[in-house]
Amino acid sequence: MTKSLLHQNKRLFLFVKNNYYVFMKKIAVYTSGGDAPGMNAAIRAAVRTALSKNIEVFGIMHGYVGMIANQIAPLAKKDMANIIQRGGTILKTGRSAEFIKPEYRAKAAANLKALGIEGLICIGGDGSFRGAQALSTEHKIPVIGICGTIDNDVYGTDDTIGFDTAVNTALDAIDKIRDTADSHDRVFIVEVMGRNSGYIAAQVGVGGGAEEILTADNIIPVDKLIEQLKESYARGKTSSIIVTAEGQKPGRAYDLADAIRKKSGLDAKVCILGHQQRGGKPTAHDRILASRLGAAAALSLLAGKSNLMIGSKGADLIEVSLDLVTKNEKPGDNTLIQLAKSLSV
Ligand code: F6P
């Protein structure tokens, strides 16, 4: 494959494998799936990087919902002012049931093509990337993904935008819960987000000094849990925090607390942290990660690349094929769970 770059009149011309020139003048950015603190910083970095190369940038509102409904408008430099510190996403987001159908993807592609949009930057998780990939394959629109989800459950990247903020928000809550748990000699079951993944639970559990962390990779029968609690009380503890990942069905913490109360007589309470974990100002870590990922995504797209996610490995940014990202599950990591156990004695 021959690939060369020519800069002409400050526009980018790409010579791609099938021997035609693509004159990339217009691209679009959107956020999709659950919002995550730091998404605005990623939008800002991607948009400003592209604008600095004299590329016109559009914002698609509400993710795939707005792509289908043609809620697409140009973004100016000034639209990016004062957003780096804001949680949520100025482009709004959505979960589109329609986008899984080819006819709606065709409608979305027609809307993009009518505006002359030749490339996309998708900020979201693996579900959003699956949609981006289908659109790109069927309608030949290049796409670059930026991993943004509080769950940190995207294959191929160590970190995702919003994860650090969500962990810190949950930790702040746990510190407060500890005060009241300790005053009343209670067991608290604290349920954190993350759907099927236990990444938030593991970090929050270690950072919050939890007595136990329950995830899909660390399922503990209630009798064993009670035994552990009783042992720790025998050693002199008077209160406990158990962090549990929400799993497929948020709210299961209530069943667990009921079972503990009935079987042991211990005073067990529940706190479901819920959507507050998705809001708030992004931490410095998330702002910096998002700025790096956003700028790198714009440069990759403008360099003629497609079907890639920009992620991180250690301190480095990496490009990972969207095929790999969408076909694999990020493995759980039990090391933090074991650490929490050994430190809570
Ligand atoms: O994927 C992010 C996430 O916050 C998950 O942790 C959670 O299970 C889900 O989104 C909740 O989604 P919604 O806000 O659509 O109910």
PDB file of C-alpha atoms in Angstrom, residues 16-280:
ATOM      1  CA  VAL A  16      -4.784   6.124  -0.117  1.00  0.00           C
ATOM      2  CA  LYS A  17      -4.521   2.536  -1.208  1.00  0.00           C
ATOM      3  CA  ASN A  18      -7.192   2.526  -3.883  1.00  0.00           C
ATOM      4  CA  ASN A  19      -5.473   5.289  -5.789  1.00  0.00           C
ATOM      5  CA  TYR A  20      -7.708   8.235  -5.240  1.00  0.00           C
ATOM      6  CA  TYR A  21      -7.141  11.478  -3.454  1.00  0.00           C
ATOM      7  CA  VAL A  22      -9.257  12.313  -0.457  1.00  0.00           C
ATOM      8  CA  PHE A  23      -9.605  16.003   0.153  1.00  0.00           C
ATOM      9  CA  MET A  24     -10.343  16.052   3.874  1.00  0.00           C
ATOM     10  CA  LYS A  25     -11.996  19.366   4.624  1.00  0.00           C
ATOM     11  CA  LYS A  26     -14.661  18.466   7.147  1.00  0.00           C
ATOM     12  CA  ILE A  27     -14.813  16.100  10.083  1.00  0.00           C
ATOM     13  CA  ALA A  28     -17.287  15.606  12.930  1.00  0.00           C
ATOM     14  CA  VAL A  29     -16.986  14.775  16.625  1.00  0.00           C
ATOM     15  CA  TYR A  30     -19.569  13.120  18.873  1.00  0.00           C
ATOM     16  CA  THR A  31     -19.942  11.579  22.312  1.00  0.00           C
ATOM     17  CA  SER A  32     -21.932   8.393  22.792  1.00  0.00           C
ATOM     18  CA  GLY A  33     -23.108   6.042  25.573  1.00  0.00           C
ATOM     19  CA  GLY A  34     -22.764   7.012  29.226  1.00  0.00           C
ATOM     20  CA  ASP A  35     -21.218  10.445  29.735  1.00  0.00           C
ATOM     21  CA  ALA A  36     -17.874  10.588  31.527  1.00  0.00           C
ATOM     22  CA  PRO A  37     -16.059  13.489  33.210  1.00  0.00           C
ATOM     23  CA  GLY A  38     -13.329  14.610  30.823  1.00  0.00           C
ATOM     24  CA  MET A  39     -15.337  14.136  27.625  1.00  0.00           C
ATOM     25  CA  ASN A  40     -15.432  17.919  27.186  1.00  0.00           C
ATOM     26  CA  ALA A  41     -11.649  18.098  27.487  1.00  0.00           C
ATOM     27  CA  ALA A  42     -11.393  15.458  24.730  1.00  0.00           C
ATOM     28  CA  ILE A  43     -13.844  17.345  22.495  1.00  0.00           C
ATOM     29  CA  ARG A  44     -11.874  20.551  23.026  1.00  0.00           C
ATOM     30  CA  ALA A  45      -8.546  18.908  22.176  1.00  0.00           C
ATOM     31  CA  ALA A  46      -9.851  17.135  19.061  1.00  0.00           C
ATOM     32  CA  VAL A  47     -11.688  20.205  17.758  1.00  0.00           C
ATOM     33  CA  ARG A  48      -8.875  22.659  18.391  1.00  0.00           C
ATOM     34  CA  THR A  49      -6.285  20.326  16.865  1.00  0.00           C
ATOM     35  CA  ALA A  50      -8.355  19.921  13.685  1.00  0.00           C
ATOM     36  CA  LEU A  51      -9.190  23.644  13.482  1.00  0.00           C
ATOM     37  CA  SER A  52      -5.492  24.447  13.735  1.00  0.00           C
ATOM     38  CA  LYS A  53      -5.010  22.406  10.529  1.00  0.00           C
ATOM     39  CA  ASN A  54      -7.741  24.452   8.801  1.00  0.00           C
ATOM     40  CA  ILE A  55     -10.203  21.579   8.902  1.00  0.00           C
ATOM     41  CA  GLU A  56     -13.871  22.419   9.424  1.00  0.00           C
ATOM     42  CA  VAL A  57     -15.282  20.590  12.452  1.00  0.00           C
ATOM     43  CA  PHE A  58     -18.900  19.690  13.156  1.00  0.00           C
ATOM     44  CA  GLY A  59     -20.427  18.567  16.435  1.00  0.00           C
ATOM     45  CA  ILE A  60     -23.064  15.841  16.378  1.00  0.00           C
ATOM     46  CA  MET A  61     -25.550  16.216  19.242  1.00  0.00           C
ATOM     47  CA  HIS A  62     -26.760  13.226  21.308  1.00  0.00           C
ATOM     48  CA  GLY A  63     -24.443  10.689  19.643  1.00  0.00           C
ATOM     49  CA  TYR A  64     -26.086   8.341  17.133  1.00  0.00           C
ATOM     50  CA  VAL A  65     -29.527   9.706  17.996  1.00  0.00           C
ATOM     51  CA  GLY A  66     -28.492  13.101  16.606  1.00  0.00           C
ATOM     52  CA  MET A  67     -26.622  11.568  13.695  1.00  0.00           C
ATOM     53  CA  ILE A  68     -29.866   9.958  12.547  1.00  0.00           C
ATOM     54  CA  ALA A  69     -31.943  13.075  13.331  1.00  0.00           C
ATOM     55  CA  ASN A  70     -29.422  15.353  11.580  1.00  0.00           C
ATOM     56  CA  GLN A  71     -28.580  17.339  14.722  1.00  0.00           C
ATOM     57  CA  ILE A  72     -25.206  18.344  13.345  1.00  0.00           C
ATOM     58  CA  ALA A  73     -23.723  21.854  13.470  1.00  0.00           C
ATOM     59  CA  PRO A  74     -20.339  23.476  12.895  1.00  0.00           C
ATOM     60  CA  LEU A  75     -18.136  24.073  15.919  1.00  0.00           C
ATOM     61  CA  ALA A  76     -16.038  27.190  16.298  1.00  0.00           C
ATOM     62  CA  LYS A  77     -12.939  27.818  18.376  1.00  0.00           C
ATOM     63  CA  LYS A  78     -14.992  29.896  20.804  1.00  0.00           C
ATOM     64  CA  ASP A  79     -17.357  26.976  21.455  1.00  0.00           C
ATOM     65  CA  MET A  80     -14.414  25.224  23.090  1.00  0.00           C
ATOM     66  CA  ALA A  81     -13.769  28.011  25.619  1.00  0.00           C
ATOM     67  CA  ASN A  82     -14.310  27.207  29.287  1.00  0.00           C
ATOM     68  CA  ILE A  83     -15.268  23.586  28.833  1.00  0.00           C
ATOM     69  CA  ILE A  84     -12.134  21.712  29.932  1.00  0.00           C
ATOM     70  CA  GLN A  85     -13.241  21.838  33.580  1.00  0.00           C
ATOM     71  CA  ARG A  86     -16.874  20.882  32.990  1.00  0.00           C
ATOM     72  CA  GLY A  87     -18.321  17.415  33.615  1.00  0.00           C
ATOM     73  CA  GLY A  88     -20.866  15.855  31.255  1.00  0.00           C
ATOM     74  CA  THR A  89     -20.601  16.543  27.535  1.00  0.00           C
ATOM     75  CA  ILE A  90     -21.474  19.772  25.737  1.00  0.00           C
ATOM     76  CA  LEU A  91     -22.422  17.651  22.703  1.00  0.00           C
ATOM     77  CA  LYS A  92     -24.843  15.649  24.888  1.00  0.00           C
ATOM     78  CA  THR A  93     -24.977  11.903  24.476  1.00  0.00           C
ATOM     79  CA  GLY A  94     -27.406   9.099  23.901  1.00  0.00           C
ATOM     80  CA  ARG A  95     -27.962   5.373  23.578  1.00  0.00           C
ATOM     81  CA  SER A  96     -29.611   4.697  20.219  1.00  0.00           C
ATOM     82  CA  ALA A  97     -31.603   1.501  19.778  1.00  0.00           C
ATOM     83  CA  GLU A  98     -32.204   2.447  16.121  1.00  0.00           C
ATOM     84  CA  PHE A  99     -28.554   2.614  15.168  1.00  0.00           C
ATOM     85  CA  ILE A 100     -28.196  -1.171  15.331  1.00  0.00           C
ATOM     86  CA  LYS A 101     -30.400  -1.313  12.214  1.00  0.00           C
ATOM     87  CA  PRO A 102     -28.622  -0.816   8.855  1.00  0.00           C
ATOM     88  CA  GLU A 103     -31.379   1.437   7.478  1.00  0.00           C
ATOM     89  CA  TYR A 104     -30.819   3.970  10.270  1.00  0.00           C
ATOM     90  CA  ARG A 105     -27.058   3.837   9.789  1.00  0.00           C
ATOM     91  CA  ALA A 106     -27.683   4.581   6.098  1.00  0.00           C
ATOM     92  CA  LYS A 107     -29.791   7.596   7.111  1.00  0.00           C
ATOM     93  CA  ALA A 108     -27.027   8.806   9.426  1.00  0.00           C
ATOM     94  CA  ALA A 109     -24.390   8.334   6.708  1.00  0.00           C
ATOM     95  CA  ALA A 110     -26.529  10.264   4.218  1.00  0.00           C
ATOM     96  CA  ASN A 111     -26.825  13.152   6.706  1.00  0.00           C
ATOM     97  CA  LEU A 112     -23.045  13.211   7.167  1.00  0.00           C
ATOM     98  CA  LYS A 113     -22.349  13.016   3.442  1.00  0.00           C
ATOM     99  CA  ALA A 114     -24.855  15.783   2.652  1.00  0.00           C
ATOM    100  CA  LEU A 115     -22.783  18.060   4.892  1.00  0.00           C
ATOM    101  CA  GLY A 116     -19.540  16.925   3.278  1.00  0.00           C
ATOM    102  CA  ILE A 117     -18.271  15.254   6.461  1.00  0.00           C
ATOM    103  CA  GLU A 118     -15.435  12.892   5.564  1.00  0.00           C
ATOM    104  CA  GLY A 119     -14.219  11.616   8.903  1.00  0.00           C
ATOM    105  CA  LEU A 120     -15.493  10.986  12.444  1.00  0.00           C
ATOM    106  CA  ILE A 121     -14.145  11.078  15.966  1.00  0.00           C
ATOM    107  CA  CYS A 122     -16.233   8.971  18.340  1.00  0.00           C
ATOM    108  CA  ILE A 123     -15.800   9.456  22.088  1.00  0.00           C
ATOM    109  CA  GLY A 124     -17.336   6.584  24.045  1.00  0.00           C
ATOM    110  CA  GLY A 125     -17.016   2.965  25.119  1.00  0.00           C
ATOM    111  CA  ASP A 126     -16.989  -0.316  23.229  1.00  0.00           C
ATOM    112  CA  GLY A 127     -20.714  -0.204  22.377  1.00  0.00           C
ATOM    113  CA  SER A 128     -20.215   3.191  20.736  1.00  0.00           C
ATOM    114  CA  PHE A 129     -17.209   1.853  18.846  1.00  0.00           C
ATOM    115  CA  ARG A 130     -19.254  -1.059  17.480  1.00  0.00           C
ATOM    116  CA  GLY A 131     -21.678   1.462  15.973  1.00  0.00           C
ATOM    117  CA  ALA A 132     -18.803   3.545  14.586  1.00  0.00           C
ATOM    118  CA  GLN A 133     -17.220   0.503  13.025  1.00  0.00           C
ATOM    119  CA  ALA A 134     -20.430  -0.623  11.333  1.00  0.00           C
ATOM    120  CA  LEU A 135     -21.007   2.866   9.939  1.00  0.00           C
ATOM    121  CA  SER A 136     -17.432   3.119   8.747  1.00  0.00           C
ATOM    122  CA  THR A 137     -17.432  -0.286   7.042  1.00  0.00           C
ATOM    123  CA  GLU A 138     -20.801   0.090   5.361  1.00  0.00           C
ATOM    124  CA  HIS A 139     -20.463   3.695   4.261  1.00  0.00           C
ATOM    125  CA  LYS A 140     -16.710   4.155   3.898  1.00  0.00           C
ATOM    126  CA  ILE A 141     -16.456   6.934   6.466  1.00  0.00           C
ATOM    127  CA  PRO A 142     -13.124   6.891   8.334  1.00  0.00           C
ATOM    128  CA  VAL A 143     -13.475   6.816  12.109  1.00  0.00           C
ATOM    129  CA  ILE A 144     -11.152   7.149  15.084  1.00  0.00           C
ATOM    130  CA  GLY A 145     -12.323   6.256  18.598  1.00  0.00           C
ATOM    131  CA  ILE A 146     -11.379   7.878  21.901  1.00  0.00           C
ATOM    132  CA  CYS A 147     -12.023   5.671  24.943  1.00  0.00           C
ATOM    133  CA  GLY A 148     -14.372   7.527  27.274  1.00  0.00           C
ATOM    134  CA  THR A 149     -16.308   5.689  29.975  1.00  0.00           C
ATOM    135  CA  ILE A 150     -16.178   5.694  33.761  1.00  0.00           C
ATOM    136  CA  ASP A 151     -16.194   1.869  33.715  1.00  0.00           C
ATOM    137  CA  ASN A 152     -12.645   1.450  32.292  1.00  0.00           C
ATOM    138  CA  ASP A 153     -13.888  -1.741  30.655  1.00  0.00           C
ATOM    139  CA  VAL A 154     -12.577  -1.155  27.129  1.00  0.00           C
ATOM    140  CA  TYR A 155     -10.250  -3.812  25.737  1.00  0.00           C
ATOM    141  CA  GLY A 156      -6.817  -2.612  24.602  1.00  0.00           C
ATOM    142  CA  THR A 157      -6.408   0.400  26.862  1.00  0.00           C
ATOM    143  CA  ASP A 158      -5.169   0.710  30.439  1.00  0.00           C
ATOM    144  CA  ASP A 159      -7.277   3.756  31.118  1.00  0.00           C
ATOM    145  CA  THR A 160     -10.429   5.500  29.932  1.00  0.00           C
ATOM    146  CA  ILE A 161     -11.594   9.088  30.281  1.00  0.00           C
ATOM    147  CA  GLY A 162     -13.734   9.546  33.408  1.00  0.00           C
ATOM    148  CA  PHE A 163     -12.552   6.506  35.340  1.00  0.00           C
ATOM    149  CA  ASP A 164     -10.242   8.428  37.660  1.00  0.00           C
ATOM    150  CA  THR A 165     -12.904  11.051  38.423  1.00  0.00           C
ATOM    151  CA  ALA A 166     -15.546   8.397  39.118  1.00  0.00           C
ATOM    152  CA  VAL A 167     -13.188   6.558  41.482  1.00  0.00           C
ATOM    153  CA  ASN A 168     -12.418   9.772  43.358  1.00  0.00           C
ATOM    154  CA  THR A 169     -16.112  10.685  43.594  1.00  0.00           C
ATOM    155  CA  ALA A 170     -16.912   7.249  45.007  1.00  0.00           C
ATOM    156  CA  LEU A 171     -13.997   7.464  47.445  1.00  0.00           C
ATOM    157  CA  ASP A 172     -15.222  10.774  48.735  1.00  0.00           C
ATOM    158  CA  ALA A 173     -18.604   9.167  49.434  1.00  0.00           C
ATOM    159  CA  ILE A 174     -17.014   6.142  51.132  1.00  0.00           C
ATOM    160  CA  ASP A 175     -14.996   8.348  53.465  1.00  0.00           C
ATOM    161  CA  LYS A 176     -18.283   9.916  54.588  1.00  0.00           C
ATOM    162  CA  ILE A 177     -20.040   6.576  54.887  1.00  0.00           C
ATOM    163  CA  ARG A 178     -17.180   5.338  57.095  1.00  0.00           C
ATOM    164  CA  ASP A 179     -17.876   8.091  59.627  1.00  0.00           C
ATOM    165  CA  THR A 180     -21.470   7.033  60.112  1.00  0.00           C
ATOM    166  CA  ALA A 181     -20.705   3.297  59.827  1.00  0.00           C
ATOM    167  CA  ASP A 182     -18.151   3.666  62.603  1.00  0.00           C
ATOM    168  CA  SER A 183     -20.438   5.767  64.827  1.00  0.00           C
ATOM    169  CA  HIS A 184     -23.207   3.153  64.648  1.00  0.00           C
ATOM    170  CA  ASP A 185     -21.053  -0.006  64.503  1.00  0.00           C
ATOM    171  CA  ARG A 186     -22.604  -0.951  61.180  1.00  0.00           C
ATOM    172  CA  VAL A 187     -21.800  -2.934  58.073  1.00  0.00           C
ATOM    173  CA  PHE A 188     -22.266  -0.887  54.899  1.00  0.00           C
ATOM    174  CA  ILE A 189     -22.664  -2.421  51.458  1.00  0.00           C
ATOM    175  CA  VAL A 190     -21.622   0.272  48.986  1.00  0.00           C
ATOM    176  CA  GLU A 191     -22.614  -0.446  45.395  1.00  0.00           C
ATOM    177  CA  VAL A 192     -20.564   1.248  42.685  1.00  0.00           C
ATOM    178  CA  MET A 193     -21.108   1.522  38.930  1.00  0.00           C
ATOM    179  CA  GLY A 194     -19.208  -0.349  36.260  1.00  0.00           C
ATOM    180  CA  ARG A 195     -21.843  -2.676  34.852  1.00  0.00           C
ATOM    181  CA  ASN A 196     -20.113  -6.072  34.385  1.00  0.00           C
ATOM    182  CA  SER A 197     -16.663  -4.764  35.117  1.00  0.00           C
ATOM    183  CA  GLY A 198     -15.097  -4.527  38.560  1.00  0.00           C
ATOM    184  CA  TYR A 199     -12.504  -1.848  37.868  1.00  0.00           C
ATOM    185  CA  ILE A 200     -14.253   0.932  39.794  1.00  0.00           C
ATOM    186  CA  ALA A 201     -15.051  -1.447  42.668  1.00  0.00           C
ATOM    187  CA  ALA A 202     -11.451  -2.675  42.923  1.00  0.00           C
ATOM    188  CA  GLN A 203      -9.879   0.790  43.020  1.00  0.00           C
ATOM    189  CA  VAL A 204     -12.511   2.246  45.318  1.00  0.00           C
ATOM    190  CA  GLY A 205     -12.225  -0.771  47.609  1.00  0.00           C
ATOM    191  CA  VAL A 206      -8.470  -0.454  48.015  1.00  0.00           C
ATOM    192  CA  GLY A 207      -8.519   3.355  48.242  1.00  0.00           C
ATOM    193  CA  GLY A 208     -11.388   3.290  50.746  1.00  0.00           C
ATOM    194  CA  GLY A 209      -9.902   0.501  52.899  1.00  0.00           C
ATOM    195  CA  ALA A 210     -12.864  -1.822  52.275  1.00  0.00           C
ATOM    196  CA  GLU A 211     -13.051  -5.084  54.183  1.00  0.00           C
ATOM    197  CA  GLU A 212     -14.204  -6.903  51.026  1.00  0.00           C
ATOM    198  CA  ILE A 213     -14.687  -6.150  47.324  1.00  0.00           C
ATOM    199  CA  LEU A 214     -17.297  -8.130  45.429  1.00  0.00           C
ATOM    200  CA  THR A 215     -17.077  -8.341  41.624  1.00  0.00           C
ATOM    201  CA  ALA A 216     -17.881 -10.905  38.929  1.00  0.00           C
ATOM    202  CA  ASP A 217     -14.330 -12.209  39.452  1.00  0.00           C
ATOM    203  CA  ASN A 218     -14.695 -12.339  43.221  1.00  0.00           C
ATOM    204  CA  ILE A 219     -18.066 -13.770  44.151  1.00  0.00           C
ATOM    205  CA  ILE A 220     -18.274 -14.698  47.839  1.00  0.00           C
ATOM    206  CA  PRO A 221     -21.230 -16.658  49.256  1.00  0.00           C
ATOM    207  CA  VAL A 222     -23.107 -14.754  51.964  1.00  0.00           C
ATOM    208  CA  ASP A 223     -22.267 -17.334  54.676  1.00  0.00           C
ATOM    209  CA  LYS A 224     -18.559 -16.960  53.972  1.00  0.00           C
ATOM    210  CA  LEU A 225     -18.923 -13.173  54.035  1.00  0.00           C
ATOM    211  CA  ILE A 226     -20.653 -13.326  57.415  1.00  0.00           C
ATOM    212  CA  GLU A 227     -17.917 -15.609  58.713  1.00  0.00           C
ATOM    213  CA  GLN A 228     -15.295 -13.057  57.582  1.00  0.00           C
ATOM    214  CA  LEU A 229     -17.219 -10.200  59.190  1.00  0.00           C
ATOM    215  CA  LYS A 230     -17.559 -12.084  62.480  1.00  0.00           C
ATOM    216  CA  GLU A 231     -13.849 -12.907  62.482  1.00  0.00           C
ATOM    217  CA  SER A 232     -12.989  -9.252  61.956  1.00  0.00           C
ATOM    218  CA  TYR A 233     -15.376  -8.229  64.752  1.00  0.00           C
ATOM    219  CA  ALA A 234     -13.697 -10.816  67.000  1.00  0.00           C
ATOM    220  CA  ARG A 235     -10.392  -9.108  66.210  1.00  0.00           C
ATOM    221  CA  GLY A 236     -11.841  -5.815  67.463  1.00  0.00           C
ATOM    222  CA  LYS A 237     -13.391  -4.177  64.421  1.00  0.00           C
ATOM    223  CA  THR A 238     -16.732  -2.515  65.018  1.00  0.00           C
ATOM    224  CA  SER A 239     -17.752  -1.520  61.503  1.00  0.00           C
ATOM    225  CA  SER A 240     -17.120  -2.690  57.943  1.00  0.00           C
ATOM    226  CA  ILE A 241     -17.392  -1.451  54.386  1.00  0.00           C
ATOM    227  CA  ILE A 242     -18.069  -3.940  51.622  1.00  0.00           C
ATOM    228  CA  VAL A 243     -17.756  -2.500  48.125  1.00  0.00           C
ATOM    229  CA  THR A 244     -19.745  -4.299  45.462  1.00  0.00           C
ATOM    230  CA  ALA A 245     -19.801  -3.823  41.698  1.00  0.00           C
ATOM    231  CA  GLU A 246     -23.329  -3.296  40.380  1.00  0.00           C
ATOM    232  CA  GLY A 247     -23.115  -6.088  37.764  1.00  0.00           C
ATOM    233  CA  GLN A 248     -25.973  -6.544  35.297  1.00  0.00           C
ATOM    234  CA  LYS A 249     -28.663  -5.706  37.849  1.00  0.00           C
ATOM    235  CA  PRO A 250     -28.028  -2.603  39.968  1.00  0.00           C
ATOM    236  CA  GLY A 251     -29.663  -2.792  43.391  1.00  0.00           C
ATOM    237  CA  ARG A 252     -28.508  -6.273  44.392  1.00  0.00           C
ATOM    238  CA  ALA A 253     -26.758  -4.695  47.372  1.00  0.00           C
ATOM    239  CA  TYR A 254     -30.185  -4.617  49.061  1.00  0.00           C
ATOM    240  CA  ASP A 255     -30.546  -8.422  48.781  1.00  0.00           C
ATOM    241  CA  LEU A 256     -27.079  -8.879  50.236  1.00  0.00           C
ATOM    242  CA  ALA A 257     -27.753  -6.548  53.177  1.00  0.00           C
ATOM    243  CA  ASP A 258     -31.063  -8.343  53.874  1.00  0.00           C
ATOM    244  CA  ALA A 259     -29.325 -11.702  53.899  1.00  0.00           C
ATOM    245  CA  ILE A 260     -26.562 -10.453  56.214  1.00  0.00           C
ATOM    246  CA  ARG A 261     -29.113  -8.955  58.613  1.00  0.00           C
ATOM    247  CA  LYS A 262     -31.293 -12.064  58.682  1.00  0.00           C
ATOM    248  CA  LYS A 263     -28.498 -14.625  58.951  1.00  0.00           C
ATOM    249  CA  SER A 264     -26.139 -12.787  61.318  1.00  0.00           C
ATOM    250  CA  GLY A 265     -28.110 -10.141  63.166  1.00  0.00           C
ATOM    251  CA  LEU A 266     -25.470  -7.591  62.166  1.00  0.00           C
ATOM    252  CA  ASP A 267     -26.779  -4.116  61.387  1.00  0.00           C
ATOM    253  CA  ALA A 268     -26.238  -3.926  57.600  1.00  0.00           C
ATOM    254  CA  LYS A 269     -27.085  -0.838  55.531  1.00  0.00           C
ATOM    255  CA  VAL A 270     -26.885  -0.072  51.829  1.00  0.00           C
ATOM    256  CA  CYS A 271     -25.632   2.885  49.849  1.00  0.00           C
ATOM    257  CA  ILE A 272     -25.909   2.830  46.064  1.00  0.00           C
ATOM    258  CA  LEU A 273     -23.679   5.553  44.707  1.00  0.00           C
ATOM    259  CA  GLY A 274     -25.273   5.548  41.243  1.00  0.00           C
ATOM    260  CA  HIS A 275     -25.093   8.356  38.733  1.00  0.00           C
ATOM    261  CA  GLN A 276     -23.251  10.845  40.933  1.00  0.00           C
ATOM    262  CA  GLN A 277     -20.173   8.820  39.877  1.00  0.00           C
ATOM    263  CA  ARG A 278     -20.701  10.033  36.298  1.00  0.00           C
ATOM    264  CA  GLY A 279     -20.879  13.730  37.138  1.00  0.00           C
ATOM    265  CA  GLY A 280     -18.648  16.448  38.474  1.00  0.00           C
TER     266      GLY A 280
END
